[in-house]
Amino acid sequence: MILVDFKLMWRDNVPPHLQTDLSGPDTDMDTTAQHKVEAERPEPSGPAHNTSPRLTLSGISKSFPGVRALHRVSLSLYPGQVTALIGENGAGKSTLVKIMTGIYQPDTGEIGIDGQATTLPSAHAAFGHGITAIHQETVLFDDLSVAENIFLGHAPRTRFGTIDWRTMRNNAREVLETMRAGHIDADARLRDLGIANKHLVAVARAMSIDARIVIMDEPTAALSMKEIEELFLLIEFLKSEGKAVLFISHKFDEIYRIADRYTVFRDGEMVGEGLLKDATQNEIVRMMVGRNVDHIFPQREPKIGAPVLSVSGLSHPTEFDDIGFELRKGEILGFYGLVGAGRSEVMQAIAGITRTSRGTISLDGKAIAPRSAAESIEAGIVYVPEERGKQGVVIGLPIFQNVSLPSLARTSKSGVLGLAEEFALARSYTERLDLRASSLSQDVGTLSGGNQQKVVIAKWLATAPKVIILDEPTKGIDIGSKAAVHGFMAELVAQGLSVIMVSSELPEILGMSDRVVVMREGRIAATYENKGLDAETLVRTAAGIAA
Amino acid sequence: MKNFLKYREIWLLAGIVVLIGLISIRFPGFADPANLRQVFNDTSILMILALGQMVVILTRSIDLSMASNLCFTGMVVAMLNAAHPAIPIPALIVIALAVGLVLGAINGFLVWRLNIPSIVVTLGTLTIYRGATFVVSGGAWVNADQMSPDFINFQRAAFLGLPVLSWIALLVIAVFFLVMTRTQIGRSIYAIGVNPTASVYAGINVGRTKFIVFCISGMIGGLAGYLWISRYVIASVEVANGYELNIIAACVIGGISIAGGIGSVGGAVLGALFLGIISNALPVINISPFWQMAISGSAIILAVVLNARGERRQGRIILRKAEAA
């Protein structure tokens, strides 16, 4: 009954006796558009299947030099319904979003809005049609206030033509209130908000321009469970407002939770669409990959040895406290928790990137206190960070230089590079990983995402580590590449390495870990043997809910 | 990336050849090897300075204080020479390098430890170092007659057909080439310019590397200080006033990206030569020196446009290869 709540709140500036009249025009919105929405809105009890689509794309093709990104795809979005766009990386989802937002022009095909053929020659035109996109990395302005972000480009004016700040702030507050986001200060600088609140601001912006078609491109990628729940409430709210929503996500549980319809892309073609209630998860996965993915996780027979890394009492003034655990030889230790539980921060401290205030780290029984990444790499601990593009590959340098970057101390003699050694090192590790590249002198930026990930892994393996820490190793990569990364992790531990895997994906944690450490608010909440461990226990522990 | 850089430098080289050709139409003696040697010698100091600036720009920083450092160090060695003519020239060069190093280290320290943006730090030290020149000299000049003959003639002596100044430039070019392509520090400079975050995770100390590049540009500024003063045989507070912009212009024309990470020793040298040829040629073909400014300004914009185009072209390649992979 949250739907009703939202509606009541949306109209809290309307006298109470009118609040139940949901079809009444809202003073803040373009009334003609609103009438249309009301007329087309399906019954609130569930999606109506016979409404006419708000947006139709048909026969859309788009090619780039040498690449066919989309081939005669179609997509329909219905008012008051959420359509999930599903496909592996490179299936053409992002290209389609760019066409819908007027950034790319299709080579062929037709775009219809409310049954009328139209074109979207520019982002401005798409905006004019009420199409708005909320991106993976939200495109807002960090140094402007929340209110300015919401009203940028359509700020209320005074009669002198200057911006009417007071009205803008009040309107911003109103929009946020209606979204149950009243806790966001309209005057706060966007930079100071968390990612979830930035999403709320993006949605508030969509509301303020009376967006009729809202595209959400992997909005949950960086959110914790709680934040995802809040986002879902928002999407329900958008549905109840009669918006047509396109929801792009890799996560099936989210899709089934929030979407009414699905459209599946594979290799730039539309391979299936329909109502989600008529399709099972397995059917959709089969459409996506064109094959059955039976078991994604490799079967392992772990041979676990003596403790390699022991951490005790590790503390940081603001980020984590009293962290203690042991990692044994040949073990995969999963670290689960909500985003922001401090997992990455602990790992960065162990990797020497941030300093700790207290506690000890010992490797093979010897205490170490790494003060820089170089020192921990030297000791045998490597940290593979979460953001591949930003923290992993050095685009612009050739493959071999990327691989050798953390190992330069070994391939060089008193500061002078040994290019032959570097090449040999790069060759041996990239070959092991089956890297597909024309030459090791190729710029790493010219590789596909999956191959870049291989370069990053080769880079860290080349340092001959004892402990490898993988932070969200499969975040945002397609199912095929995920399986490859998992298979590779299994191989690493089989060779006697020890792996710490930080992951927010339950199937991955349960499918790969030997033991699982759950963190909550900067502390270790529990450590479990992964024998008969169930997802619910982990989620409850991470969220601090008693069983 | 190597091919791409070569491509860029070859175009610059071609531009220089065309420029020399055009000038030869008006002034046939210009392309004469003896004259070109002279142009190279005249440009030596700018080339040396451009290389020092290049390593700074590669790390996404900038050193605006180089010309002031040159002025201060030049004044110090000139005064030393005037007071103690017995100090041998190699010792003076070592002193110049050391003084420059100290000034560069101050920049580097502020950038590294206090985390102040380099443009702010060096804008400040630009003024401070020039002011310090006034303080040490009391505003007085050191003139040619106060300098020892060795001080003035050292760089002019011919050695294997070239003046010592040219040999020093060639030596600096060779050292920079080796450092940038064959040493850990060179690789680190490129890596932190391209992706500072990834460099941190790879165990590169970004702050210390920046400190080192400012030490390098400082030493280069100091070396250029001695070379400049002994070449133009006058040391004053006004020496090389505003010259930092010529140094940066040479880098930009040479294809060194102000955004860091892209650029090469060859590019910086060619960029400096381009400016050197223009400033040498225009007087002899009777074009006002004001045109010189307009021409170097246009060259900068042209270089930036071409580089931007080059980077766009690279973008298309990414798509094509991504498909192939």
PDB file of C-alpha atoms in Angstrom, chain A residues 72-263:
ATOM      1  CA  ARG A  72      16.545  -4.632 -36.391  1.00  0.00           C
ATOM      2  CA  VAL A  73      15.611  -4.587 -32.727  1.00  0.00           C
ATOM      3  CA  SER A  74      12.285  -3.552 -31.332  1.00  0.00           C
ATOM      4  CA  LEU A  75      11.195  -2.477 -27.895  1.00  0.00           C
ATOM      5  CA  SER A  76       7.928  -1.231 -26.425  1.00  0.00           C
ATOM      6  CA  LEU A  77       7.470   0.623 -23.169  1.00  0.00           C
ATOM      7  CA  TYR A  78       4.069   0.855 -21.554  1.00  0.00           C
ATOM      8  CA  PRO A  79       2.777   3.547 -19.225  1.00  0.00           C
ATOM      9  CA  GLY A  80       2.683   2.444 -15.614  1.00  0.00           C
ATOM     10  CA  GLN A  81       4.841  -0.595 -16.317  1.00  0.00           C
ATOM     11  CA  VAL A  82       8.445  -1.507 -15.839  1.00  0.00           C
ATOM     12  CA  THR A  83      10.128  -3.243 -18.749  1.00  0.00           C
ATOM     13  CA  ALA A  84      13.399  -4.998 -17.995  1.00  0.00           C
ATOM     14  CA  LEU A  85      16.030  -4.924 -20.723  1.00  0.00           C
ATOM     15  CA  ILE A  86      18.172  -8.001 -20.286  1.00  0.00           C
ATOM     16  CA  GLY A  87      21.329  -9.015 -22.075  1.00  0.00           C
ATOM     17  CA  GLU A  88      24.979  -9.821 -21.583  1.00  0.00           C
ATOM     18  CA  ASN A  89      27.615  -7.111 -21.826  1.00  0.00           C
ATOM     19  CA  GLY A  90      27.908  -6.024 -25.436  1.00  0.00           C
ATOM     20  CA  ALA A  91      24.380  -7.128 -26.314  1.00  0.00           C
ATOM     21  CA  GLY A  92      23.577  -3.570 -27.390  1.00  0.00           C
ATOM     22  CA  LYS A  93      21.696  -2.282 -24.352  1.00  0.00           C
ATOM     23  CA  SER A  94      23.749   0.872 -23.924  1.00  0.00           C
ATOM     24  CA  THR A  95      23.552   1.673 -27.630  1.00  0.00           C
ATOM     25  CA  LEU A  96      19.780   1.426 -27.453  1.00  0.00           C
ATOM     26  CA  VAL A  97      19.680   3.721 -24.437  1.00  0.00           C
ATOM     27  CA  LYS A  98      21.783   6.235 -26.352  1.00  0.00           C
ATOM     28  CA  ILE A  99      19.367   6.070 -29.268  1.00  0.00           C
ATOM     29  CA  MET A 100      16.413   6.588 -26.952  1.00  0.00           C
ATOM     30  CA  THR A 101      18.048   9.617 -25.368  1.00  0.00           C
ATOM     31  CA  GLY A 102      18.940  11.188 -28.711  1.00  0.00           C
ATOM     32  CA  ILE A 103      22.691  10.750 -28.372  1.00  0.00           C
ATOM     33  CA  TYR A 104      22.989   8.291 -31.274  1.00  0.00           C
ATOM     34  CA  GLN A 105      20.896   8.304 -34.435  1.00  0.00           C
ATOM     35  CA  PRO A 106      19.722   4.893 -35.650  1.00  0.00           C
ATOM     36  CA  ASP A 107      20.736   3.868 -39.171  1.00  0.00           C
ATOM     37  CA  THR A 108      17.290   2.425 -39.849  1.00  0.00           C
ATOM     38  CA  GLY A 109      14.071   1.929 -37.936  1.00  0.00           C
ATOM     39  CA  GLU A 110      11.249   3.902 -36.475  1.00  0.00           C
ATOM     40  CA  ILE A 111      10.560   5.546 -33.168  1.00  0.00           C
ATOM     41  CA  GLY A 112       6.982   6.109 -32.123  1.00  0.00           C
ATOM     42  CA  ILE A 113       5.772   8.015 -29.097  1.00  0.00           C
ATOM     43  CA  ASP A 114       2.110   7.648 -28.189  1.00  0.00           C
ATOM     44  CA  GLY A 115       1.529   6.035 -31.560  1.00  0.00           C
ATOM     45  CA  GLN A 116       3.032   8.901 -33.537  1.00  0.00           C
ATOM     46  CA  ALA A 117       6.192   8.440 -35.558  1.00  0.00           C
ATOM     47  CA  THR A 118       8.927  10.779 -34.480  1.00  0.00           C
ATOM     48  CA  THR A 119      12.670  11.254 -34.477  1.00  0.00           C
ATOM     49  CA  LEU A 120      15.042  12.070 -31.666  1.00  0.00           C
ATOM     50  CA  PRO A 121      17.724  14.093 -33.409  1.00  0.00           C
ATOM     51  CA  SER A 122      19.305  15.376 -30.204  1.00  0.00           C
ATOM     52  CA  ALA A 123      19.382  14.889 -26.472  1.00  0.00           C
ATOM     53  CA  HIS A 124      17.326  18.041 -26.254  1.00  0.00           C
ATOM     54  CA  ALA A 125      14.602  16.539 -28.447  1.00  0.00           C
ATOM     55  CA  ALA A 126      14.466  13.409 -26.276  1.00  0.00           C
ATOM     56  CA  PHE A 127      14.216  15.627 -23.226  1.00  0.00           C
ATOM     57  CA  GLY A 128      11.347  17.478 -24.919  1.00  0.00           C
ATOM     58  CA  HIS A 129       9.504  14.183 -25.334  1.00  0.00           C
ATOM     59  CA  GLY A 130       9.886  13.519 -21.627  1.00  0.00           C
ATOM     60  CA  ILE A 131      12.531  10.813 -21.997  1.00  0.00           C
ATOM     61  CA  THR A 132      15.067  10.830 -19.215  1.00  0.00           C
ATOM     62  CA  ALA A 133      17.829   8.425 -18.275  1.00  0.00           C
ATOM     63  CA  ILE A 134      19.238   7.695 -14.859  1.00  0.00           C
ATOM     64  CA  HIS A 135      22.669   6.273 -15.473  1.00  0.00           C
ATOM     65  CA  GLN A 136      25.003   3.794 -13.840  1.00  0.00           C
ATOM     66  CA  GLU A 137      27.197   6.671 -12.904  1.00  0.00           C
ATOM     67  CA  THR A 138      24.643   9.316 -12.256  1.00  0.00           C
ATOM     68  CA  VAL A 139      25.240  12.286 -14.512  1.00  0.00           C
ATOM     69  CA  LEU A 140      24.564  15.162 -12.210  1.00  0.00           C
ATOM     70  CA  PHE A 141      26.637  18.114 -11.120  1.00  0.00           C
ATOM     71  CA  ASP A 142      28.661  17.471  -8.005  1.00  0.00           C
ATOM     72  CA  ASP A 143      29.294  21.084  -7.145  1.00  0.00           C
ATOM     73  CA  LEU A 144      25.759  22.346  -7.533  1.00  0.00           C
ATOM     74  CA  SER A 145      23.115  22.113  -4.846  1.00  0.00           C
ATOM     75  CA  VAL A 146      20.388  19.496  -4.852  1.00  0.00           C
ATOM     76  CA  ALA A 147      17.799  22.073  -5.883  1.00  0.00           C
ATOM     77  CA  GLU A 148      19.978  23.340  -8.714  1.00  0.00           C
ATOM     78  CA  ASN A 149      20.486  19.811  -9.962  1.00  0.00           C
ATOM     79  CA  ILE A 150      16.787  19.150  -9.959  1.00  0.00           C
ATOM     80  CA  PHE A 151      15.890  22.337 -11.794  1.00  0.00           C
ATOM     81  CA  LEU A 152      18.910  22.860 -14.014  1.00  0.00           C
ATOM     82  CA  GLY A 153      17.636  24.060 -17.380  1.00  0.00           C
ATOM     83  CA  HIS A 154      14.094  24.674 -16.209  1.00  0.00           C
ATOM     84  CA  ALA A 155      14.522  26.712 -13.065  1.00  0.00           C
ATOM     85  CA  PRO A 156      11.633  28.930 -12.050  1.00  0.00           C
ATOM     86  CA  ARG A 157      12.240  32.572 -12.979  1.00  0.00           C
ATOM     87  CA  THR A 158      11.320  35.823 -11.329  1.00  0.00           C
ATOM     88  CA  ARG A 159       9.634  38.477 -13.401  1.00  0.00           C
ATOM     89  CA  PHE A 160      13.052  39.980 -14.113  1.00  0.00           C
ATOM     90  CA  GLY A 161      14.156  36.763 -15.738  1.00  0.00           C
ATOM     91  CA  THR A 162      16.571  35.807 -12.990  1.00  0.00           C
ATOM     92  CA  ILE A 163      16.367  32.526 -11.162  1.00  0.00           C
ATOM     93  CA  ASP A 164      13.774  32.501  -8.434  1.00  0.00           C
ATOM     94  CA  TRP A 165      15.821  30.784  -5.779  1.00  0.00           C
ATOM     95  CA  ARG A 166      13.159  30.654  -3.139  1.00  0.00           C
ATOM     96  CA  THR A 167      10.580  29.019  -5.395  1.00  0.00           C
ATOM     97  CA  MET A 168      13.215  26.666  -6.736  1.00  0.00           C
ATOM     98  CA  ARG A 169      14.161  25.536  -3.233  1.00  0.00           C
ATOM     99  CA  ASN A 170      10.556  25.139  -2.205  1.00  0.00           C
ATOM    100  CA  ASN A 171       9.686  23.185  -5.336  1.00  0.00           C
ATOM    101  CA  ALA A 172      12.747  21.015  -4.855  1.00  0.00           C
ATOM    102  CA  ARG A 173      11.712  20.285  -1.274  1.00  0.00           C
ATOM    103  CA  GLU A 174       8.217  19.470  -2.432  1.00  0.00           C
ATOM    104  CA  VAL A 175       9.366  17.044  -5.098  1.00  0.00           C
ATOM    105  CA  LEU A 176      11.701  15.345  -2.637  1.00  0.00           C
ATOM    106  CA  GLU A 177       8.969  15.115  -0.030  1.00  0.00           C
ATOM    107  CA  THR A 178       6.596  13.439  -2.450  1.00  0.00           C
ATOM    108  CA  MET A 179       9.268  10.863  -3.110  1.00  0.00           C
ATOM    109  CA  ARG A 180       9.718  10.284   0.614  1.00  0.00           C
ATOM    110  CA  ALA A 181      13.165  11.742   0.256  1.00  0.00           C
ATOM    111  CA  GLY A 182      12.505  14.677   2.549  1.00  0.00           C
ATOM    112  CA  HIS A 183      15.704  13.840   4.430  1.00  0.00           C
ATOM    113  CA  ILE A 184      17.707  15.269   1.534  1.00  0.00           C
ATOM    114  CA  ASP A 185      18.502  18.924   2.100  1.00  0.00           C
ATOM    115  CA  ALA A 186      17.660  20.900  -1.031  1.00  0.00           C
ATOM    116  CA  ASP A 187      20.609  23.197  -0.301  1.00  0.00           C
ATOM    117  CA  ALA A 188      23.181  20.447   0.187  1.00  0.00           C
ATOM    118  CA  ARG A 189      25.914  20.151  -2.343  1.00  0.00           C
ATOM    119  CA  LEU A 190      25.443  16.998  -4.392  1.00  0.00           C
ATOM    120  CA  ARG A 191      29.066  16.003  -3.734  1.00  0.00           C
ATOM    121  CA  ASP A 192      28.205  15.458  -0.091  1.00  0.00           C
ATOM    122  CA  LEU A 193      25.440  12.940  -0.819  1.00  0.00           C
ATOM    123  CA  GLY A 194      25.851   9.186  -1.071  1.00  0.00           C
ATOM    124  CA  ILE A 195      25.234   7.391  -4.313  1.00  0.00           C
ATOM    125  CA  ALA A 196      21.740   6.299  -3.277  1.00  0.00           C
ATOM    126  CA  ASN A 197      20.711   9.852  -2.496  1.00  0.00           C
ATOM    127  CA  LYS A 198      22.164  10.967  -5.805  1.00  0.00           C
ATOM    128  CA  HIS A 199      19.837   8.515  -7.473  1.00  0.00           C
ATOM    129  CA  LEU A 200      16.957  10.039  -5.562  1.00  0.00           C
ATOM    130  CA  VAL A 201      17.973  13.458  -6.821  1.00  0.00           C
ATOM    131  CA  ALA A 202      18.134  12.106 -10.364  1.00  0.00           C
ATOM    132  CA  VAL A 203      14.637  10.705  -9.979  1.00  0.00           C
ATOM    133  CA  ALA A 204      13.467  13.992  -8.472  1.00  0.00           C
ATOM    134  CA  ARG A 205      14.827  15.706 -11.544  1.00  0.00           C
ATOM    135  CA  ALA A 206      12.906  13.304 -13.747  1.00  0.00           C
ATOM    136  CA  MET A 207       9.765  14.080 -11.751  1.00  0.00           C
ATOM    137  CA  SER A 208      10.311  17.816 -12.002  1.00  0.00           C
ATOM    138  CA  ILE A 209      10.516  17.804 -15.789  1.00  0.00           C
ATOM    139  CA  ASP A 210       7.425  15.624 -15.957  1.00  0.00           C
ATOM    140  CA  ALA A 211       9.405  12.815 -17.539  1.00  0.00           C
ATOM    141  CA  ARG A 212       7.092  10.249 -19.087  1.00  0.00           C
ATOM    142  CA  ILE A 213       9.693   7.676 -19.976  1.00  0.00           C
ATOM    143  CA  VAL A 214      12.336   6.907 -17.388  1.00  0.00           C
ATOM    144  CA  ILE A 215      15.350   4.795 -18.306  1.00  0.00           C
ATOM    145  CA  MET A 216      17.320   3.278 -15.434  1.00  0.00           C
ATOM    146  CA  ASP A 217      20.652   1.900 -16.594  1.00  0.00           C
ATOM    147  CA  GLU A 218      21.931  -0.464 -13.889  1.00  0.00           C
ATOM    148  CA  PRO A 219      20.809   1.835 -11.117  1.00  0.00           C
ATOM    149  CA  THR A 220      21.485  -0.749  -8.396  1.00  0.00           C
ATOM    150  CA  ALA A 221      25.084  -1.505  -9.334  1.00  0.00           C
ATOM    151  CA  ALA A 222      26.568   0.547  -6.526  1.00  0.00           C
ATOM    152  CA  LEU A 223      23.774   0.292  -3.975  1.00  0.00           C
ATOM    153  CA  SER A 224      23.414  -1.717  -0.788  1.00  0.00           C
ATOM    154  CA  MET A 225      20.399  -3.917  -0.114  1.00  0.00           C
ATOM    155  CA  LYS A 226      18.650  -1.228   1.859  1.00  0.00           C
ATOM    156  CA  GLU A 227      19.283   1.375  -0.780  1.00  0.00           C
ATOM    157  CA  ILE A 228      18.023  -0.996  -3.452  1.00  0.00           C
ATOM    158  CA  GLU A 229      14.814  -1.422  -1.480  1.00  0.00           C
ATOM    159  CA  GLU A 230      14.421   2.342  -1.394  1.00  0.00           C
ATOM    160  CA  LEU A 231      15.022   2.505  -5.126  1.00  0.00           C
ATOM    161  CA  PHE A 232      12.337  -0.098  -5.686  1.00  0.00           C
ATOM    162  CA  LEU A 233       9.871   1.979  -3.697  1.00  0.00           C
ATOM    163  CA  LEU A 234      10.753   4.831  -6.004  1.00  0.00           C
ATOM    164  CA  ILE A 235      10.175   2.740  -9.081  1.00  0.00           C
ATOM    165  CA  GLU A 236       6.800   1.686  -7.695  1.00  0.00           C
ATOM    166  CA  PHE A 237       6.106   5.353  -7.249  1.00  0.00           C
ATOM    167  CA  LEU A 238       7.072   6.110 -10.851  1.00  0.00           C
ATOM    168  CA  LYS A 239       4.785   3.286 -11.990  1.00  0.00           C
ATOM    169  CA  SER A 240       1.933   4.668  -9.968  1.00  0.00           C
ATOM    170  CA  GLU A 241       2.529   8.020 -11.620  1.00  0.00           C
ATOM    171  CA  GLY A 242       1.997   6.383 -14.993  1.00  0.00           C
ATOM    172  CA  LYS A 243       5.605   6.628 -16.116  1.00  0.00           C
ATOM    173  CA  ALA A 244       6.937   4.072 -18.570  1.00  0.00           C
ATOM    174  CA  VAL A 245      10.096   2.671 -17.005  1.00  0.00           C
ATOM    175  CA  LEU A 246      12.943   0.837 -18.714  1.00  0.00           C
ATOM    176  CA  PHE A 247      15.019  -1.040 -16.144  1.00  0.00           C
ATOM    177  CA  ILE A 248      18.406  -2.418 -17.088  1.00  0.00           C
ATOM    178  CA  SER A 249      20.068  -4.806 -14.665  1.00  0.00           C
ATOM    179  CA  HIS A 250      22.190  -7.913 -14.528  1.00  0.00           C
ATOM    180  CA  LYS A 251      20.457  -9.191 -11.426  1.00  0.00           C
ATOM    181  CA  PHE A 252      17.547 -11.547 -11.902  1.00  0.00           C
ATOM    182  CA  ASP A 253      16.151 -11.194  -8.423  1.00  0.00           C
ATOM    183  CA  GLU A 254      15.791  -7.462  -9.003  1.00  0.00           C
ATOM    184  CA  ILE A 255      14.207  -7.928 -12.393  1.00  0.00           C
ATOM    185  CA  TYR A 256      11.637 -10.371 -11.063  1.00  0.00           C
ATOM    186  CA  ARG A 257      11.021  -8.168  -8.117  1.00  0.00           C
ATOM    187  CA  ILE A 258      10.296  -4.938  -9.951  1.00  0.00           C
ATOM    188  CA  ALA A 259       9.611  -5.488 -13.650  1.00  0.00           C
ATOM    189  CA  ASP A 260       6.381  -6.381 -15.420  1.00  0.00           C
ATOM    190  CA  ARG A 261       7.794  -7.120 -18.837  1.00  0.00           C
ATOM    191  CA  TYR A 262      11.078  -8.198 -20.280  1.00  0.00           C
ATOM    192  CA  THR A 263      12.936  -7.745 -23.520  1.00  0.00           C
TER     193      THR A 263
END
